[in-house]
C-alpha cells in the first residue's frame, strides 16, 4: 500500500480558497431584541435629525446672547427668570430683553434664546441671576441635526449588530430589522478511540475533547450547533453520518481521520459524496492535514484530531467562513505585531502557530508561548489568548524579535487578511 502524496499549500492561499467558495445565507426579518450579533442585511436610514431639536447640554439658564454682551466681573448683567423647564417639556415663553428660562439638560431651547449659561457660571438672586461674562450666539447649545440628518445612512449593510447598533435602531424607533441568517453547524468527532465523559476509559481509549471544544468555540461567536454521536472509524458509518449532517446543516465540522492513516476515512468520505476538496495539506504546523471540502453550498471542515491542531484550524478557516456566511464585512482574524518572550531556535519549513499568552502593556505587546505546545497539546489552549505566527524559513527566532500574533480570544474581525 503506498501513501497518498499531498501538496501543501500556503496558509493564506488556503484561507482565501475557503472564503472564495463561501456564499452568504438569505436575509430575514426579526425583532430588534433578538438581533444582537446578527449581520445587518440592509442600510439603515435616520428617520429624523439627531438631535431632533436644539437642546440644552447643561443644567442652567437659556438666554439671548445679545443680552449678555459687556458682562464682566465689575459689570455683572442681571437676568429675570420667566419659566422653568426640564427635558421632555418645551417652554411656551418667547424671551424678551433681559429674560431667561431655567432649563435642564435635554430640554428644548425656548424661542428667543440662543445660548445656555451653566448654573456654575451664575450668581442667583430672588428674581433670577447675574453673569460675569458675555456669551456667544450658539454657546452651549446642542444643535438640531449636528450628529446626523434625516435620511442619512447611519448603519451599513454588513455591520455586525452590537450594542451601539441596538441603540441606533432604538433611537429611530425601529422594531424589526433585516439580517442575514446564521449558518447552522454540525459537529462530528470521529475516532474509534474516543469515549464520552461518562464512559469507562478502557485501555487505548481517550475522551473526546475536540467535540465539546468546537461546540464552545461556536457558542463563543453565538453560533448554534448540533453535536452528533461520536463516530467510530468505519467508512460507511462516516459517509452516512456526514451525508445526514449535510442534509440538515450548512457547515459540517469533523475532527480526526483526515490524515493518511489506514483508519483515516475522511478523504474517502469526500470522494464518496463527490465533494470538491479545496486542500488537504497546508503549510502550517499544527494542523497541516486540515482539509476543507465543498459541496452544494455546504462546507465541510475536516479538522485534525490533535486538539491544538483542531483549535488552530477552527480559528484560521472555520471562523472566517462563518463570518462570511453571515455576510459580515469584517471576516478575518485580528493579527497584530508583538515582541517574542522566548527563543525558537529550530527552523521549520512550515508556518508555526504557537498558542500563546498575549499581554498588552504600556511598553508594547508581548507574546509568551503558553507551555507544552505540540499538536496534541490541550492544556496550552487554556492559557492562550492568541497564536504566535512564525513564518516558514531557515532561521529560528530569538527573544525580543518582532512577530505577528493572531488574537483568538477576541470578538473583532478585520476586512483584509493581514497574514
Ligand atoms: N504518515 C503520516 N502520519 C501523520 C501525518 C502525516 O503527514 N503523515 N500527519 C500527522 C499530523 S501533522 C497530524 S495533526 C495527525 C492528524 O491526524 P488525523 O486528523 O487523521 O486525526 P486522528 O488520526 O483521528 O487523530 C490524531 C490524534 O488526535 C487524537 N484525537 C482525535 N480525535 C480527538 C478528539 N475528538 N478529542 C481528543 N483527541 C482526539 C487521536 O486520538 C490521535 O492521538 O496525523 C499525523 N500523522
Ligand atoms: O497537523 Mo499536525 O498537527 O501539523 O502536527
Ligand atoms: Mg489519523
mmCIF file of N, CA, C and O and ligand atoms in Angstrom, residues 3 189-191 193-194 204 206-212 233 255-261 263-264 281 284-290 302-307 309 375-376, ligand 1:
data_model
loop_
_atom_site.group_PDB
_atom_site.id
_atom_site.type_symbol
_atom_site.label_atom_id
_atom_site.label_comp_id
_atom_site.label_asym_id
_atom_site.label_seq_id
_atom_site.Cartn_x
_atom_site.Cartn_y
_atom_site.Cartn_z
ATOM 1 N N UNK A 3 1.490 5.395 0.254
ATOM 2 C CA UNK A 3 0.825 6.532 0.880
ATOM 3 C C UNK A 3 0.466 7.584 -0.169
ATOM 4 O O UNK A 3 1.211 7.789 -1.130
ATOM 5 N N UNK A 189 -17.307 14.212 15.974
ATOM 6 C CA UNK A 189 -15.971 13.754 16.387
ATOM 7 C C UNK A 189 -15.819 12.328 15.896
ATOM 8 O O UNK A 189 -16.670 11.479 16.175
ATOM 9 N N UNK A 190 -14.767 12.080 15.126
ATOM 10 C CA UNK A 190 -14.556 10.715 14.636
ATOM 11 C C UNK A 190 -13.330 10.100 15.311
ATOM 12 O O UNK A 190 -12.366 10.797 15.609
ATOM 13 N N UNK A 191 -13.394 8.795 15.543
ATOM 14 C CA UNK A 191 -12.261 8.076 16.129
ATOM 15 C C UNK A 191 -12.741 6.936 17.006
ATOM 16 O O UNK A 191 -13.526 7.153 17.923
ATOM 17 N N UNK A 193 -11.149 5.452 19.121
ATOM 18 C CA UNK A 193 -10.548 5.544 20.456
ATOM 19 C C UNK A 193 -11.348 6.463 21.377
ATOM 20 O O UNK A 193 -11.083 6.542 22.567
ATOM 21 N N UNK A 194 -12.324 7.177 20.822
ATOM 22 C CA UNK A 194 -12.978 8.239 21.594
ATOM 23 C C UNK A 194 -14.138 7.726 22.449
ATOM 24 O O UNK A 194 -14.949 6.929 21.981
ATOM 25 N N UNK A 204 -6.343 2.102 25.768
ATOM 26 C CA UNK A 204 -6.271 2.656 24.408
ATOM 27 C C UNK A 204 -7.312 3.726 24.115
ATOM 28 O O UNK A 204 -7.259 4.374 23.067
ATOM 29 N N UNK A 206 -9.460 7.277 24.741
ATOM 30 C CA UNK A 206 -9.280 8.639 25.283
ATOM 31 C C UNK A 206 -10.642 9.336 25.242
ATOM 32 O O UNK A 206 -11.538 8.902 24.524
ATOM 33 N N UNK A 207 -10.745 10.411 25.971
ATOM 34 C CA UNK A 207 -12.020 11.138 25.951
ATOM 35 C C UNK A 207 -12.050 12.134 24.791
ATOM 36 O O UNK A 207 -11.020 12.713 24.437
ATOM 37 N N UNK A 208 -13.231 12.301 24.271
ATOM 38 C CA UNK A 208 -13.437 13.261 23.181
ATOM 39 C C UNK A 208 -13.396 14.686 23.747
ATOM 40 O O UNK A 208 -14.319 15.106 24.431
ATOM 41 N N UNK A 209 -12.332 15.417 23.449
ATOM 42 C CA UNK A 209 -12.284 16.822 23.904
ATOM 43 C C UNK A 209 -12.562 17.784 22.744
ATOM 44 O O UNK A 209 -13.043 18.895 22.946
ATOM 45 N N UNK A 210 -12.284 17.343 21.519
ATOM 46 C CA UNK A 210 -12.473 18.266 20.382
ATOM 47 C C UNK A 210 -13.937 18.636 20.153
ATOM 48 O O UNK A 210 -14.243 19.790 19.841
ATOM 49 N N UNK A 211 -14.823 17.647 20.312
ATOM 50 C CA UNK A 211 -16.251 17.922 20.081
ATOM 51 C C UNK A 211 -16.735 19.047 20.984
ATOM 52 O O UNK A 211 -17.215 20.089 20.492
ATOM 53 N N UNK A 212 -16.610 18.863 22.323
ATOM 54 C CA UNK A 212 -17.033 19.948 23.220
ATOM 55 C C UNK A 212 -16.286 21.261 22.975
ATOM 56 O O UNK A 212 -16.862 22.346 23.111
ATOM 57 N N UNK A 233 -14.211 4.796 13.601
ATOM 58 C CA UNK A 233 -13.528 4.761 12.306
ATOM 59 C C UNK A 233 -14.058 3.598 11.467
ATOM 60 O O UNK A 233 -13.581 2.454 11.564
ATOM 61 N N UNK A 255 -13.794 16.143 13.266
ATOM 62 C CA UNK A 255 -12.418 16.177 13.765
ATOM 63 C C UNK A 255 -11.882 14.760 13.690
ATOM 64 O O UNK A 255 -12.609 13.798 13.949
ATOM 65 N N UNK A 256 -10.609 14.669 13.342
ATOM 66 C CA UNK A 256 -9.925 13.381 13.238
ATOM 67 C C UNK A 256 -10.140 12.742 11.882
ATOM 68 O O UNK A 256 -11.006 13.153 11.095
ATOM 69 N N UNK A 257 -9.280 11.744 11.615
ATOM 70 C CA UNK A 257 -9.446 10.944 10.410
ATOM 71 C C UNK A 257 -9.184 11.648 9.099
ATOM 72 O O UNK A 257 -9.691 11.227 8.062
ATOM 73 N N UNK A 258 -8.375 12.717 9.125
ATOM 74 C CA UNK A 258 -8.111 13.411 7.856
ATOM 75 C C UNK A 258 -6.692 13.208 7.339
ATOM 76 O O UNK A 258 -6.324 13.721 6.301
ATOM 77 N N UNK A 259 -5.897 12.463 8.090
ATOM 78 C CA UNK A 259 -4.513 12.274 7.657
ATOM 79 C C UNK A 259 -4.428 11.061 6.716
ATOM 80 O O UNK A 259 -5.422 10.718 6.059
ATOM 81 N N UNK A 260 -3.286 10.430 6.696
ATOM 82 C CA UNK A 260 -3.085 9.347 5.711
ATOM 83 C C UNK A 260 -3.106 7.963 6.349
ATOM 84 O O UNK A 260 -2.658 6.984 5.761
ATOM 85 N N UNK A 261 -3.612 7.885 7.582
ATOM 86 C CA UNK A 261 -3.642 6.602 8.287
ATOM 87 C C UNK A 261 -4.627 5.634 7.670
ATOM 88 O O UNK A 261 -5.549 6.029 6.946
ATOM 89 N N UNK A 263 -6.967 4.147 9.017
ATOM 90 C CA UNK A 263 -8.340 4.332 9.507
ATOM 91 C C UNK A 263 -8.784 5.787 9.426
ATOM 92 O O UNK A 263 -9.723 6.188 10.085
ATOM 93 N N UNK A 264 -8.036 6.576 8.660
ATOM 94 C CA UNK A 264 -8.427 7.978 8.429
ATOM 95 C C UNK A 264 -9.343 7.987 7.212
ATOM 96 O O UNK A 264 -8.886 7.973 6.066
ATOM 97 N N UNK A 281 -3.744 19.645 2.551
ATOM 98 C CA UNK A 281 -2.439 19.808 3.222
ATOM 99 C C UNK A 281 -2.097 21.293 3.179
ATOM 100 O O UNK A 281 -2.115 21.920 2.115
ATOM 101 N N UNK A 284 1.418 24.526 7.356
ATOM 102 C CA UNK A 284 1.350 25.038 8.725
ATOM 103 C C UNK A 284 1.500 23.896 9.715
ATOM 104 O O UNK A 284 1.283 22.725 9.386
ATOM 105 N N UNK A 285 1.862 24.293 10.913
ATOM 106 C CA UNK A 285 2.031 23.323 11.989
ATOM 107 C C UNK A 285 1.565 23.965 13.264
ATOM 108 O O UNK A 285 2.000 25.080 13.557
ATOM 109 N N UNK A 286 0.667 23.438 14.043
ATOM 110 C CA UNK A 286 -0.006 22.180 13.754
ATOM 111 C C UNK A 286 -1.150 22.385 12.777
ATOM 112 O O UNK A 286 -1.439 23.510 12.407
ATOM 113 N N UNK A 287 -1.754 21.260 12.416
ATOM 114 C CA UNK A 287 -2.934 21.334 11.563
ATOM 115 C C UNK A 287 -2.617 21.187 10.090
ATOM 116 O O UNK A 287 -3.434 21.556 9.245
ATOM 117 N N UNK A 288 -1.442 20.634 9.779
ATOM 118 C CA UNK A 288 -1.049 20.557 8.371
ATOM 119 C C UNK A 288 -2.030 19.730 7.544
ATOM 120 O O UNK A 288 -2.188 19.964 6.350
ATOM 121 N N UNK A 289 -2.690 18.765 8.199
ATOM 122 C CA UNK A 289 -3.589 17.899 7.411
ATOM 123 C C UNK A 289 -5.023 18.434 7.334
ATOM 124 O O UNK A 289 -5.917 17.766 6.791
ATOM 125 N N UNK A 290 -5.236 19.627 7.879
ATOM 126 C CA UNK A 290 -6.582 20.219 7.835
ATOM 127 C C UNK A 290 -7.100 20.177 6.401
ATOM 128 O O UNK A 290 -6.395 20.564 5.458
ATOM 129 N N UNK A 302 -12.687 19.455 7.689
ATOM 130 C CA UNK A 302 -12.060 18.255 8.245
ATOM 131 C C UNK A 302 -10.922 18.713 9.130
ATOM 132 O O UNK A 302 -9.783 18.859 8.682
ATOM 133 N N UNK A 303 -11.257 18.995 10.396
ATOM 134 C CA UNK A 303 -10.204 19.468 11.294
ATOM 135 C C UNK A 303 -9.438 18.262 11.825
ATOM 136 O O UNK A 303 -9.977 17.165 11.960
ATOM 137 N N UNK A 304 -8.184 18.518 12.107
ATOM 138 C CA UNK A 304 -7.304 17.457 12.584
ATOM 139 C C UNK A 304 -7.785 16.916 13.929
ATOM 140 O O UNK A 304 -8.462 17.611 14.692
ATOM 141 N N UNK A 305 -7.436 15.668 14.242
ATOM 142 C CA UNK A 305 -7.819 15.082 15.523
ATOM 143 C C UNK A 305 -7.021 15.632 16.682
ATOM 144 O O UNK A 305 -7.500 15.697 17.821
ATOM 145 N N UNK A 306 -5.796 16.037 16.436
ATOM 146 C CA UNK A 306 -4.974 16.572 17.530
ATOM 147 C C UNK A 306 -5.566 17.887 18.029
ATOM 148 O O UNK A 306 -5.813 18.796 17.227
ATOM 149 N N UNK A 307 -5.799 17.999 19.358
ATOM 150 C CA UNK A 307 -6.541 19.155 19.868
ATOM 151 C C UNK A 307 -5.993 20.528 19.477
ATOM 152 O O UNK A 307 -6.768 21.398 19.063
ATOM 153 N N UNK A 309 -4.174 21.302 16.957
ATOM 154 C CA UNK A 309 -4.320 21.442 15.506
ATOM 155 C C UNK A 309 -5.780 21.742 15.162
ATOM 156 O O UNK A 309 -6.077 22.567 14.293
ATOM 157 N N UNK A 375 1.223 19.609 18.715
ATOM 158 C CA UNK A 375 -0.072 19.459 18.059
ATOM 159 C C UNK A 375 -1.109 18.758 18.945
ATOM 160 O O UNK A 375 -2.294 19.070 18.918
ATOM 161 N N UNK A 376 -0.633 17.812 19.782
ATOM 162 C CA UNK A 376 -1.576 17.057 20.612
ATOM 163 C C UNK A 376 -1.860 17.722 21.959
ATOM 164 O O UNK A 376 -2.564 17.168 22.792
HETATM 165 N N1 LIG B 1 2.411 9.293 7.880
HETATM 166 C C1 LIG B 1 1.877 10.423 8.365
HETATM 167 N N2 LIG B 1 1.279 10.419 9.544
HETATM 168 C C2 LIG B 1 0.716 11.538 10.037
HETATM 169 C C3 LIG B 1 0.787 12.743 9.318
HETATM 170 C C4 LIG B 1 1.429 12.721 8.046
HETATM 171 O O1 LIG B 1 1.516 13.764 7.365
HETATM 172 N N3 LIG B 1 1.929 11.554 7.604
HETATM 173 N N4 LIG B 1 0.281 13.867 9.839
HETATM 174 C C5 LIG B 1 0.315 13.933 11.282
HETATM 175 C C6 LIG B 1 -0.309 15.123 11.730
HETATM 176 S S1 LIG B 1 0.574 16.512 11.428
HETATM 177 C C7 LIG B 1 -1.465 15.104 12.435
HETATM 178 S S2 LIG B 1 -2.059 16.542 13.131
HETATM 179 C C8 LIG B 1 -2.247 13.903 12.625
HETATM 180 C C9 LIG B 1 -3.687 14.161 12.190
HETATM 181 O O2 LIG B 1 -4.430 13.061 12.348
HETATM 182 P P1 LIG B 1 -5.956 12.965 11.979
HETATM 183 O O3 LIG B 1 -6.529 14.294 11.718
HETATM 184 O O4 LIG B 1 -6.114 11.928 10.964
HETATM 185 O O5 LIG B 1 -6.618 12.560 13.353
HETATM 186 P P2 LIG B 1 -6.633 11.150 14.047
HETATM 187 O O6 LIG B 1 -5.652 10.254 13.421
HETATM 188 O O7 LIG B 1 -8.033 10.693 14.086
HETATM 189 O O8 LIG B 1 -6.181 11.547 15.496
HETATM 190 C C10 LIG B 1 -4.944 12.192 15.758
HETATM 191 C C11 LIG B 1 -4.750 12.265 17.254
HETATM 192 O O9 LIG B 1 -5.747 13.062 17.857
HETATM 193 C C12 LIG B 1 -6.489 12.341 18.830
HETATM 194 N N5 LIG B 1 -7.906 12.746 18.735
HETATM 195 C C13 LIG B 1 -8.688 12.506 17.692
HETATM 196 N N6 LIG B 1 -9.938 12.987 17.898
HETATM 197 C C14 LIG B 1 -9.914 13.527 19.114
HETATM 198 C C15 LIG B 1 -10.907 14.164 19.907
HETATM 199 N N7 LIG B 1 -12.155 14.324 19.449
HETATM 200 N N8 LIG B 1 -10.573 14.627 21.117
HETATM 201 C C16 LIG B 1 -9.295 14.465 21.571
HETATM 202 N N9 LIG B 1 -8.307 13.872 20.870
HETATM 203 C C17 LIG B 1 -8.614 13.394 19.661
HETATM 204 C C18 LIG B 1 -6.306 10.911 18.428
HETATM 205 O O10 LIG B 1 -6.523 10.020 19.468
HETATM 206 C C19 LIG B 1 -4.877 10.912 17.937
HETATM 207 O O11 LIG B 1 -3.970 10.822 19.013
HETATM 208 O O12 LIG B 1 -1.762 12.848 11.877
HETATM 209 C C20 LIG B 1 -0.316 12.698 11.940
HETATM 210 N N10 LIG B 1 0.075 11.534 11.254
#
